XYZ file of C-alpha atoms in Angstrom:
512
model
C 0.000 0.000 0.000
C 1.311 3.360 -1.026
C 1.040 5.576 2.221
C 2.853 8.481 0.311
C -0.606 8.014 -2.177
C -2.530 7.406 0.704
C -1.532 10.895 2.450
C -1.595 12.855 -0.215
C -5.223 12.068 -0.623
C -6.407 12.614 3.044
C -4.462 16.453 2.736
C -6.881 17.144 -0.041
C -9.966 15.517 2.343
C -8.571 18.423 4.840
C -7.908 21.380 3.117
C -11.218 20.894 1.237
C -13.384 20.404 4.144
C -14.359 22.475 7.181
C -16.091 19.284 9.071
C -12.978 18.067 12.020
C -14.604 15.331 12.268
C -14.833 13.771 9.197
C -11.218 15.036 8.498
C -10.299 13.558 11.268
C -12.054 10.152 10.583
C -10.143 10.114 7.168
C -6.472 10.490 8.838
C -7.841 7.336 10.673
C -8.764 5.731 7.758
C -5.992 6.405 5.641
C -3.033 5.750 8.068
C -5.213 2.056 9.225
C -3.607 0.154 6.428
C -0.052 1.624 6.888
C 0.353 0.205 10.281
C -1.819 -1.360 13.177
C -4.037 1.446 14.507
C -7.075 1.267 16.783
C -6.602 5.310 18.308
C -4.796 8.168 17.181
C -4.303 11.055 19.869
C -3.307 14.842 18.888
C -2.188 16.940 21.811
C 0.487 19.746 22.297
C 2.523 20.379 25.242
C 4.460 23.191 26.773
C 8.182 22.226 27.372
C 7.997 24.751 30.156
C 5.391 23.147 31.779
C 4.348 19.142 32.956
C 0.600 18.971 30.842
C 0.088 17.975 27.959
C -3.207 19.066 26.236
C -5.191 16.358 24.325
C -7.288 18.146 21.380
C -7.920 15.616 19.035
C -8.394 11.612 19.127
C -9.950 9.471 16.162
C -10.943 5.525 16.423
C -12.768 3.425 14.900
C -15.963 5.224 15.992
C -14.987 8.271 14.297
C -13.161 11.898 15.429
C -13.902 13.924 18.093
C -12.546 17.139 19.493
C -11.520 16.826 23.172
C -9.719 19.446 25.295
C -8.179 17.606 28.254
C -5.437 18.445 30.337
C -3.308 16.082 32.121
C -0.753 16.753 34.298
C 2.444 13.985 34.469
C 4.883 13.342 36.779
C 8.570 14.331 36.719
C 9.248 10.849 34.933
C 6.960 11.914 31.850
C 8.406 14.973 32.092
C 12.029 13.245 31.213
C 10.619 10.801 28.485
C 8.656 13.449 26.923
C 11.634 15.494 26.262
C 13.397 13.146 24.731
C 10.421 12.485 22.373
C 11.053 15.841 21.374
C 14.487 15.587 21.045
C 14.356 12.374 19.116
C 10.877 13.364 17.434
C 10.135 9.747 17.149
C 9.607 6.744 19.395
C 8.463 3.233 19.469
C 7.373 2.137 22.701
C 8.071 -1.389 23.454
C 6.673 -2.733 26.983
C 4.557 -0.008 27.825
C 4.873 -1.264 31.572
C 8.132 0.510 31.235
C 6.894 3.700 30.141
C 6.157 6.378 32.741
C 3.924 8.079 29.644
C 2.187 4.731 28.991
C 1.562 3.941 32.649
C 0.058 7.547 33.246
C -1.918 7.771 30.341
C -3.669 3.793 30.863
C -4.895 5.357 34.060
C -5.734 8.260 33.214
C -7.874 7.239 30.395
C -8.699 4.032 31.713
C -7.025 1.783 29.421
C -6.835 -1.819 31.240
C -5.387 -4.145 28.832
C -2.131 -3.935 26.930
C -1.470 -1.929 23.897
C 1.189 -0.912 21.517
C 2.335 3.138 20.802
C 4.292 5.145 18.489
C 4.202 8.538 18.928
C 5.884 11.393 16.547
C 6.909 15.144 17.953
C 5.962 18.096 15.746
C 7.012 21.639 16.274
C 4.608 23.791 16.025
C 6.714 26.684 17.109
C 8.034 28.137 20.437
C 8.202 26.199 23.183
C 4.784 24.479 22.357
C 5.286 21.037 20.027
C 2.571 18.562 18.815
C 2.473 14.922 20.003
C 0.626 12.280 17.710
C 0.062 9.459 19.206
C -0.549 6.284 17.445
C -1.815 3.076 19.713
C -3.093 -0.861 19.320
C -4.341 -3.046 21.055
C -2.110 -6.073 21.786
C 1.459 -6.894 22.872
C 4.189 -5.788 20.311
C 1.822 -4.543 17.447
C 4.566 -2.104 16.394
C 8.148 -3.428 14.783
C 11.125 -0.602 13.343
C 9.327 -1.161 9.784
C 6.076 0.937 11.145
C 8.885 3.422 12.649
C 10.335 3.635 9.638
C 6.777 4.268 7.683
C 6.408 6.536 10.144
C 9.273 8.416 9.418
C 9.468 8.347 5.913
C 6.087 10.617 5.578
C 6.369 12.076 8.659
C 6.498 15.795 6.621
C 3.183 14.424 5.182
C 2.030 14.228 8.055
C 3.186 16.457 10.327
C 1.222 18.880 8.211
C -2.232 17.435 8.204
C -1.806 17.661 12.406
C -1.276 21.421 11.569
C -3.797 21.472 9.132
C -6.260 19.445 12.085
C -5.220 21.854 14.355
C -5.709 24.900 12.588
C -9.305 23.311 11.294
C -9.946 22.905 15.008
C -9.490 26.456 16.435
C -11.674 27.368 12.899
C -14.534 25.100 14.639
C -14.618 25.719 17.853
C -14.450 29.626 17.239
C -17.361 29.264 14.561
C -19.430 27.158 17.469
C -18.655 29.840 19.964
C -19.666 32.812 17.579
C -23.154 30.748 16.816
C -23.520 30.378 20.453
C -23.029 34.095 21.448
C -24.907 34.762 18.521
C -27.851 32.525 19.262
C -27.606 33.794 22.799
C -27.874 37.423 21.754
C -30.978 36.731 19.774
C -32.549 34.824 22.150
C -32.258 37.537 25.421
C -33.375 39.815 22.558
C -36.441 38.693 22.519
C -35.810 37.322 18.542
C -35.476 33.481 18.636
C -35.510 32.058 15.056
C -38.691 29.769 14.777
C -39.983 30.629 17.900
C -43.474 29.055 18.128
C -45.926 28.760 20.897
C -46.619 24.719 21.425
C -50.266 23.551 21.857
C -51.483 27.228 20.342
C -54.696 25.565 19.132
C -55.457 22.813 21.898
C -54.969 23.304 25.164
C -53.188 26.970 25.278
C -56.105 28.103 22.502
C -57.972 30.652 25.138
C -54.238 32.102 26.174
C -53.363 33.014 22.471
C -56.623 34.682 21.774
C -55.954 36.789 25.212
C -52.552 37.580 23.596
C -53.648 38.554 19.911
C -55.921 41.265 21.662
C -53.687 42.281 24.013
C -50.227 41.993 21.792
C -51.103 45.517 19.639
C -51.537 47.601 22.840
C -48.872 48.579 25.281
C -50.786 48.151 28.584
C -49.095 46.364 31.048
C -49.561 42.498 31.371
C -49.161 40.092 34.254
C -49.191 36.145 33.240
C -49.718 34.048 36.249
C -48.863 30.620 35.993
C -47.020 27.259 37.779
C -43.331 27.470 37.699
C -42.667 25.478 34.715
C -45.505 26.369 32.052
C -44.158 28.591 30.055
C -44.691 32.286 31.095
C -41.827 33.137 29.070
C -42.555 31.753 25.867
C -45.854 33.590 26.217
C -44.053 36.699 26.633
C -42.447 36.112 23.735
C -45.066 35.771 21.744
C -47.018 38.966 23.093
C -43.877 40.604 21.855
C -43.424 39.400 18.557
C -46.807 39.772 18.290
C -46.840 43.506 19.142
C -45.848 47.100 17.001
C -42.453 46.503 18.847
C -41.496 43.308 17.863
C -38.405 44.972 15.888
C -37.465 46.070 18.976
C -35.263 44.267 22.211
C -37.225 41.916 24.653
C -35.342 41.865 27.573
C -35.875 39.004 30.049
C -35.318 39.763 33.704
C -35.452 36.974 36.824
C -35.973 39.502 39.775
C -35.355 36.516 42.260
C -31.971 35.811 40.551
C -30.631 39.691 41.486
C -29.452 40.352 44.809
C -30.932 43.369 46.266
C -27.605 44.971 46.322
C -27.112 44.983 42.728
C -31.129 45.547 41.613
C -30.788 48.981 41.392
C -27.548 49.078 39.185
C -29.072 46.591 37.080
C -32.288 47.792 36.480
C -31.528 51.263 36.246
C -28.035 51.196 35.192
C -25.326 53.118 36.802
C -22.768 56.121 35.752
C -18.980 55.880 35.726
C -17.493 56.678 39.192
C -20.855 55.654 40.671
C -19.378 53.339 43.269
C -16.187 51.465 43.191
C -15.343 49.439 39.862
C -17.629 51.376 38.260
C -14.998 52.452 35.556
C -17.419 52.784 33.034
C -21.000 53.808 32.209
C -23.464 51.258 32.005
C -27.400 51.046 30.538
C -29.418 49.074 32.963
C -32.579 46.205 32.059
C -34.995 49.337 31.249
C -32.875 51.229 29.313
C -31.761 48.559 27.428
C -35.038 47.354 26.393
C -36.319 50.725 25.224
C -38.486 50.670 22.023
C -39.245 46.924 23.055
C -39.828 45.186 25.884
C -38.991 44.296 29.785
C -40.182 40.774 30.904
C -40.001 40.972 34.761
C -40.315 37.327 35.386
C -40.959 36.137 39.268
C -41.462 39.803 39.962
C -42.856 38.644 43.414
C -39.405 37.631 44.705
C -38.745 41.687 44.847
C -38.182 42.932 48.280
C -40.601 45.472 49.068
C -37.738 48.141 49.044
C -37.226 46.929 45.560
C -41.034 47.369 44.752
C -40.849 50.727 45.479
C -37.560 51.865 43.327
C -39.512 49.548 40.473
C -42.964 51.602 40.773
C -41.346 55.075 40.934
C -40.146 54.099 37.300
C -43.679 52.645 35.998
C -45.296 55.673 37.085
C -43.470 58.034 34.388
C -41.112 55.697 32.757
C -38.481 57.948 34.177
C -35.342 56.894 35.638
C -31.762 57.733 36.736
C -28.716 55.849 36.346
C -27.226 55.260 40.027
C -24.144 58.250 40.570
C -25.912 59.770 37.662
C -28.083 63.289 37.860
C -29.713 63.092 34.846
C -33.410 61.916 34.234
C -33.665 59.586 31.415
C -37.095 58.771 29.553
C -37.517 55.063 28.557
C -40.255 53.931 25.683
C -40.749 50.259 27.307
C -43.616 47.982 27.529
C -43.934 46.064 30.664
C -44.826 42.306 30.937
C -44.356 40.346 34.280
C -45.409 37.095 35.355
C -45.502 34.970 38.845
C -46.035 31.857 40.262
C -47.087 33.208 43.380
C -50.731 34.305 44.982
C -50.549 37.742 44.972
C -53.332 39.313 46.681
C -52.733 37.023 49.061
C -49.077 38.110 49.429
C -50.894 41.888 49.696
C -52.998 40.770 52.658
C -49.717 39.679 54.129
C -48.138 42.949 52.838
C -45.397 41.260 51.785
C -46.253 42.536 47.986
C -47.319 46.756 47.210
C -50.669 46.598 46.412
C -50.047 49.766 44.433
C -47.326 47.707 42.457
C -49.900 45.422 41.651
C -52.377 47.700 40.299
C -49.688 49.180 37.902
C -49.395 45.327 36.639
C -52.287 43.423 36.794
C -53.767 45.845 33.719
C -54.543 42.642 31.755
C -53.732 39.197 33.409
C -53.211 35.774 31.775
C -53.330 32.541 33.405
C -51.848 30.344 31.684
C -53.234 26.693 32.546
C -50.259 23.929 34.015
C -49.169 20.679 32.122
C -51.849 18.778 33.650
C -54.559 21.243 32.819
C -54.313 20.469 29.152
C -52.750 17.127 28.388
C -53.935 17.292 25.059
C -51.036 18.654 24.025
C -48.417 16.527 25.154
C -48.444 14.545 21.862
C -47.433 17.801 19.791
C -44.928 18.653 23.046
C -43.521 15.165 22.294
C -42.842 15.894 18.651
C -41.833 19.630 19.647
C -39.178 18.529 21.797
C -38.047 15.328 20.591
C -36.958 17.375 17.434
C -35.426 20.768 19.146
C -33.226 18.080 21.551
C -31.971 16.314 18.353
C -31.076 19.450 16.722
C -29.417 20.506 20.258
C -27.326 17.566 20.575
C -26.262 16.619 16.913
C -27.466 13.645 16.791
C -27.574 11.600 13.522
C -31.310 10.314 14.492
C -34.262 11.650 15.034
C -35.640 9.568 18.674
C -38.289 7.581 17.918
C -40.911 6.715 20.933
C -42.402 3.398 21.789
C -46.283 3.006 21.103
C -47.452 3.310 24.673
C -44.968 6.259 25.117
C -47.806 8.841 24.874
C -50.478 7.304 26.871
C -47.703 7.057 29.886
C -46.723 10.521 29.523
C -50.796 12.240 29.595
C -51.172 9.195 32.536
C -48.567 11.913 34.914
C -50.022 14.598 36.360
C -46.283 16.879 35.535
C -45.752 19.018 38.948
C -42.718 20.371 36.781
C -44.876 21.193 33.930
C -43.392 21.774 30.284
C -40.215 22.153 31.658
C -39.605 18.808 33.426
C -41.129 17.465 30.438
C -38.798 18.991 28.264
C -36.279 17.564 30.955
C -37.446 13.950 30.933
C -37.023 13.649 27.238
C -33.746 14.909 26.784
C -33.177 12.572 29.698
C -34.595 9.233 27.752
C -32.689 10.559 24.745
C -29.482 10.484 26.746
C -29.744 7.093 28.721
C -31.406 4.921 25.373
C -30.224 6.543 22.474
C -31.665 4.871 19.238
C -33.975 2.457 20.644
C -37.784 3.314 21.079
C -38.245 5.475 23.829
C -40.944 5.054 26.856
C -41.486 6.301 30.175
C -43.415 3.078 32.528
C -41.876 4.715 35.755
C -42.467 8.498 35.820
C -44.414 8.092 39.114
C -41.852 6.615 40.948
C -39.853 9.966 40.677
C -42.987 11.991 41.873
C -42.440 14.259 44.885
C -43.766 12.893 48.135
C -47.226 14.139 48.881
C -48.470 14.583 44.930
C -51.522 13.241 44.184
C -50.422 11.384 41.346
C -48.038 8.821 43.374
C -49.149 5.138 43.054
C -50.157 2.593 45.912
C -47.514 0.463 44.826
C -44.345 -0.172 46.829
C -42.713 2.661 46.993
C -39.230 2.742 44.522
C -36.239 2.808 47.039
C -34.959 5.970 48.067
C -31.590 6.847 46.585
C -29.046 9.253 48.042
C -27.785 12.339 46.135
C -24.639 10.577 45.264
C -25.784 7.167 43.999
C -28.702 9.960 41.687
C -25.659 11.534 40.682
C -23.374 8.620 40.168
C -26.357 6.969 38.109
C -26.559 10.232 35.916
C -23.366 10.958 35.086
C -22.670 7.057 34.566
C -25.171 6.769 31.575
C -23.913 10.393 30.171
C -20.891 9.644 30.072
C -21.830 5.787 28.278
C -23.586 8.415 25.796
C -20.591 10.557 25.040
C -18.525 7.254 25.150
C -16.602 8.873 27.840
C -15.908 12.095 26.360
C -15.925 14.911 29.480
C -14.633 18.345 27.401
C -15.915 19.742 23.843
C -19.237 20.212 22.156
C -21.624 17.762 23.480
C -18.956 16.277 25.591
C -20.546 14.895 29.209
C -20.080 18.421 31.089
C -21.481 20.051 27.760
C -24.788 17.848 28.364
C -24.813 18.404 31.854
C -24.297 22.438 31.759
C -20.926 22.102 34.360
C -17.264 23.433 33.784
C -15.354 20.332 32.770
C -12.919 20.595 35.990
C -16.235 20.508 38.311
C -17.414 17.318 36.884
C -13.987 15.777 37.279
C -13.992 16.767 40.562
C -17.474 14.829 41.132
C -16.220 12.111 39.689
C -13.223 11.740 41.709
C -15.164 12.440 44.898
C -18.005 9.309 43.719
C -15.242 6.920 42.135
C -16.499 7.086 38.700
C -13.498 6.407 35.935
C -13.821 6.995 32.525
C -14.409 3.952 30.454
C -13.651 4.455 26.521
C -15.104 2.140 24.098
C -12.792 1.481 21.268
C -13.282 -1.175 18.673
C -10.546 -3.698 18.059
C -9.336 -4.751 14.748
């Protein structure tokens, strides 16, 4: 097999395509017949430093961008360097290798395997490592060396090429995010769409069509969980502003020492750190519109600073003398009761009056049931889309009927959560949901007679969870729908759970 041929081809699969992963899949495939090869590892390392950063790895699955750092020992240290110095080297019992040693534990590699690996300099004190590994005792002889080294400028430049192609991808995935996030705290989410806006949320959407033109005030009152937001949305897109900002503000997530600043913005000088001018939530969403969701959580100090502005739609920036006049609709929504919360006078009734111009109740889960089935469809889709996957799920028969048979405390949202949850834990097969119940909060009405499913501790729920995402990402923790991707936590965090619960990393590559 000509792997001069054979190279040449894969740099014009590279430098004609942006997808890493499929340019990484054809490295794979075109070094395979050249030598043994179940894994191939990219990763660069700092000669000042003891990490090495993996960034790339290809098997027989396919290619994957990683970003892992692992820290080595003084011994790796040593060998390392004189893989740079040598740029090439055969390991033969990797028992002796400090680098082979650390890296089967760290990756969790429990039965013997060959390496190569080859040093690239990518300039300064940072070189490339490829790593090429088997499975097996002695897969690699001084012929594959020598392969190696005959084409190693062939290939040294395709791990640039990679490597470039990878910063190109991850900084086009960060710009969509930003971007994505932008439009969506804007108020202008691309296909946004109100589920069930026929069926069961029919009476809420004709409220909002004769509402939407106006600019009075509206308060949507609703379950934690049904979708106040989305309905906000909609009211706004629906509205003479709609080419304006929405901007979406959770008054329990501020703490009262910052509402002010944030609402209201604040001038340079104002207080310490404030080294520059800044437009708060109102300003902001002038010409448009201000969602104050959970606008109950407000303090009653708060209250008052927030009704001095809906009274004129006046404001002034804190450490700032000058009155400002904002053009902003108001929408807010709660979950709470709050005349009740008047009675209590924990909540202005004056406030109240200002907001409660045209309320909306929008109905929970249970209420309207009817549309789960287009919910199912909804989400099923959006969570496919979410997590690149190559499938669109598929649900059993029954799956339906044992969805509208829970009464959904969470509402839409931990609806939305339990499917992305079957996605993760059964993949391809048909999805169903026979034991929703048994994760019902104590007390709901909708718990069975049954025995009672036993009661698991925080750890052995998290150590369950993080087991099956992590069997999904086929042990991938960093990188675009890598495990602490799907589970929305910094990569280091969920190493550190991991540690602290005893869960290791098991990779599943395919052997020849």
């Amino acid at each position: 097999m000509d792997s001069n041929r054979l190279l040449q081809g894969v740099t014009h699969s590279i430098m004609s395509s942006l997808d890493i992963e499929q340019s990484l899949r054809d490295l794979f495939q075109y070094l395979r017949p050249c030598f043994p090869l179940d894994q191939l590892t990219i990763g660069i390392v700092d000669r000042r430093q003891i990490t090495i950063r993996y960034m790339l790895e290809a098997d027989t699955n396919g290619g994957r961008i990683i970003d892992e750092y692992v820290e080595y020992s003084d011994d790796v240290v040593q060998e390392g360097l004189e893989i740079y110095r040598d740029r090439f080297k055969l390991f033969g019992d990797w028992r002796k290798s400090p680098i082979c040693r650390e890296q089967a534990a760290y990756f969790g590699i429990d039965r013997p395997f060959s390496t190569m690996s080859m040093a690239i300099d990518i300039g300064g004190p940072l070189y490339s490592v490829l790593g090429i590994m088997a499975f097996g005792e002695q897969q690699y002889q001084a012929t594959h060396l020598a392969i190696l080294k005959k084409d190693a400028t062939l290939i040294s430049n395709q791990v640039v090429n990679l490597l470039h192609l990878r910063e190109i991808t991850l900084s086009n995935e960060r710009l969509a995010s930003e971007n994505k996030d932008l439009w969506k705290r804007l108020g202008f989410e691309p296909g946004h769409m109100v589920v069930g806006s026929n069926l069961g949320l029919k009476e809420v959407m004709r409220s909002v069509k004769k509402v939407a033109p106006l600019d009075s005030p509206v308060l949507l009152i609703g379950e934690t969980g049904v979708g106040k937001e989305v309905i906000a949305k909609a009211i706004h897109n629906a509205s003479e502003r709609a080419d304006g900002p929405m901007i979406s503000v959770n008054c329990g997530a501020i703490p009262e020492t910052l509402l002010e600043s944030e609402l209201f913005g604040f001038d340079k000088g104002a207080f310490t750190n404030a080294t520059h001018q800044k437009m708060g939530y109102f300003e902001r969403a002038s010409n448009g519109t201000i969602f104050l969701d959970e606008i109950a959580e407000l303090s009653l100090q708060a209250q008052v600073k927030l009704l001095r502005v809906l009274q004129d739609m006046k404001l002034e920036r804190v450490g700032g003398n000058q009155t400002i006049t904002v053009n902003t609709r108001i929408l807010a929504a709660t979950n709470r009761d709050l005349p009740s919360m008047i009675r209590e006078r924990r909540f202005r009734e004056d406030l109240w009056f200002r907001l409660n111009v045209f309320p909306i109740r929008i109905p929970p889960l249970k209420e309207r049931k009817q549309d789960i089935p287009e919910l199912l469809r909804h989400f099923a889709s959006q969570k496919a889309k979410e997590m690149n996957l190559k499938f669109l799920p598929r649900f059993a028969p029954e799956a339906t009927r044992q969805l509208q048979d829970y009464d959904w405390p969470g509402n839409v949202r931990e609806l939305q959560n339990v499917i992305e949850r079957a996605i993760i834990t059964h993949g391809e097969a048909l999805l169903s949901f026979p034991n929703l119940n048994d994760h019902a909060p104590q007390g709901e009405s909708n718990a069975t007679d049954g025995p009672a499913a036993p009661i698991l501790t925080m750890d052995e729920v998290a150590t369950h969870h993080i087991r099956r995402t992590l069997e999904y990402t086929n042990g991938r923790i960093e990188g675009l729908r890598g495990a602490a991707d799907l589970l929305a936590m910094k990569p280091s965090t969920l190493r550190g759970r991991m540690r602290k619960l005893g869960i290791r990393v098991e990779r599943k590559v395919a052997t020849r």
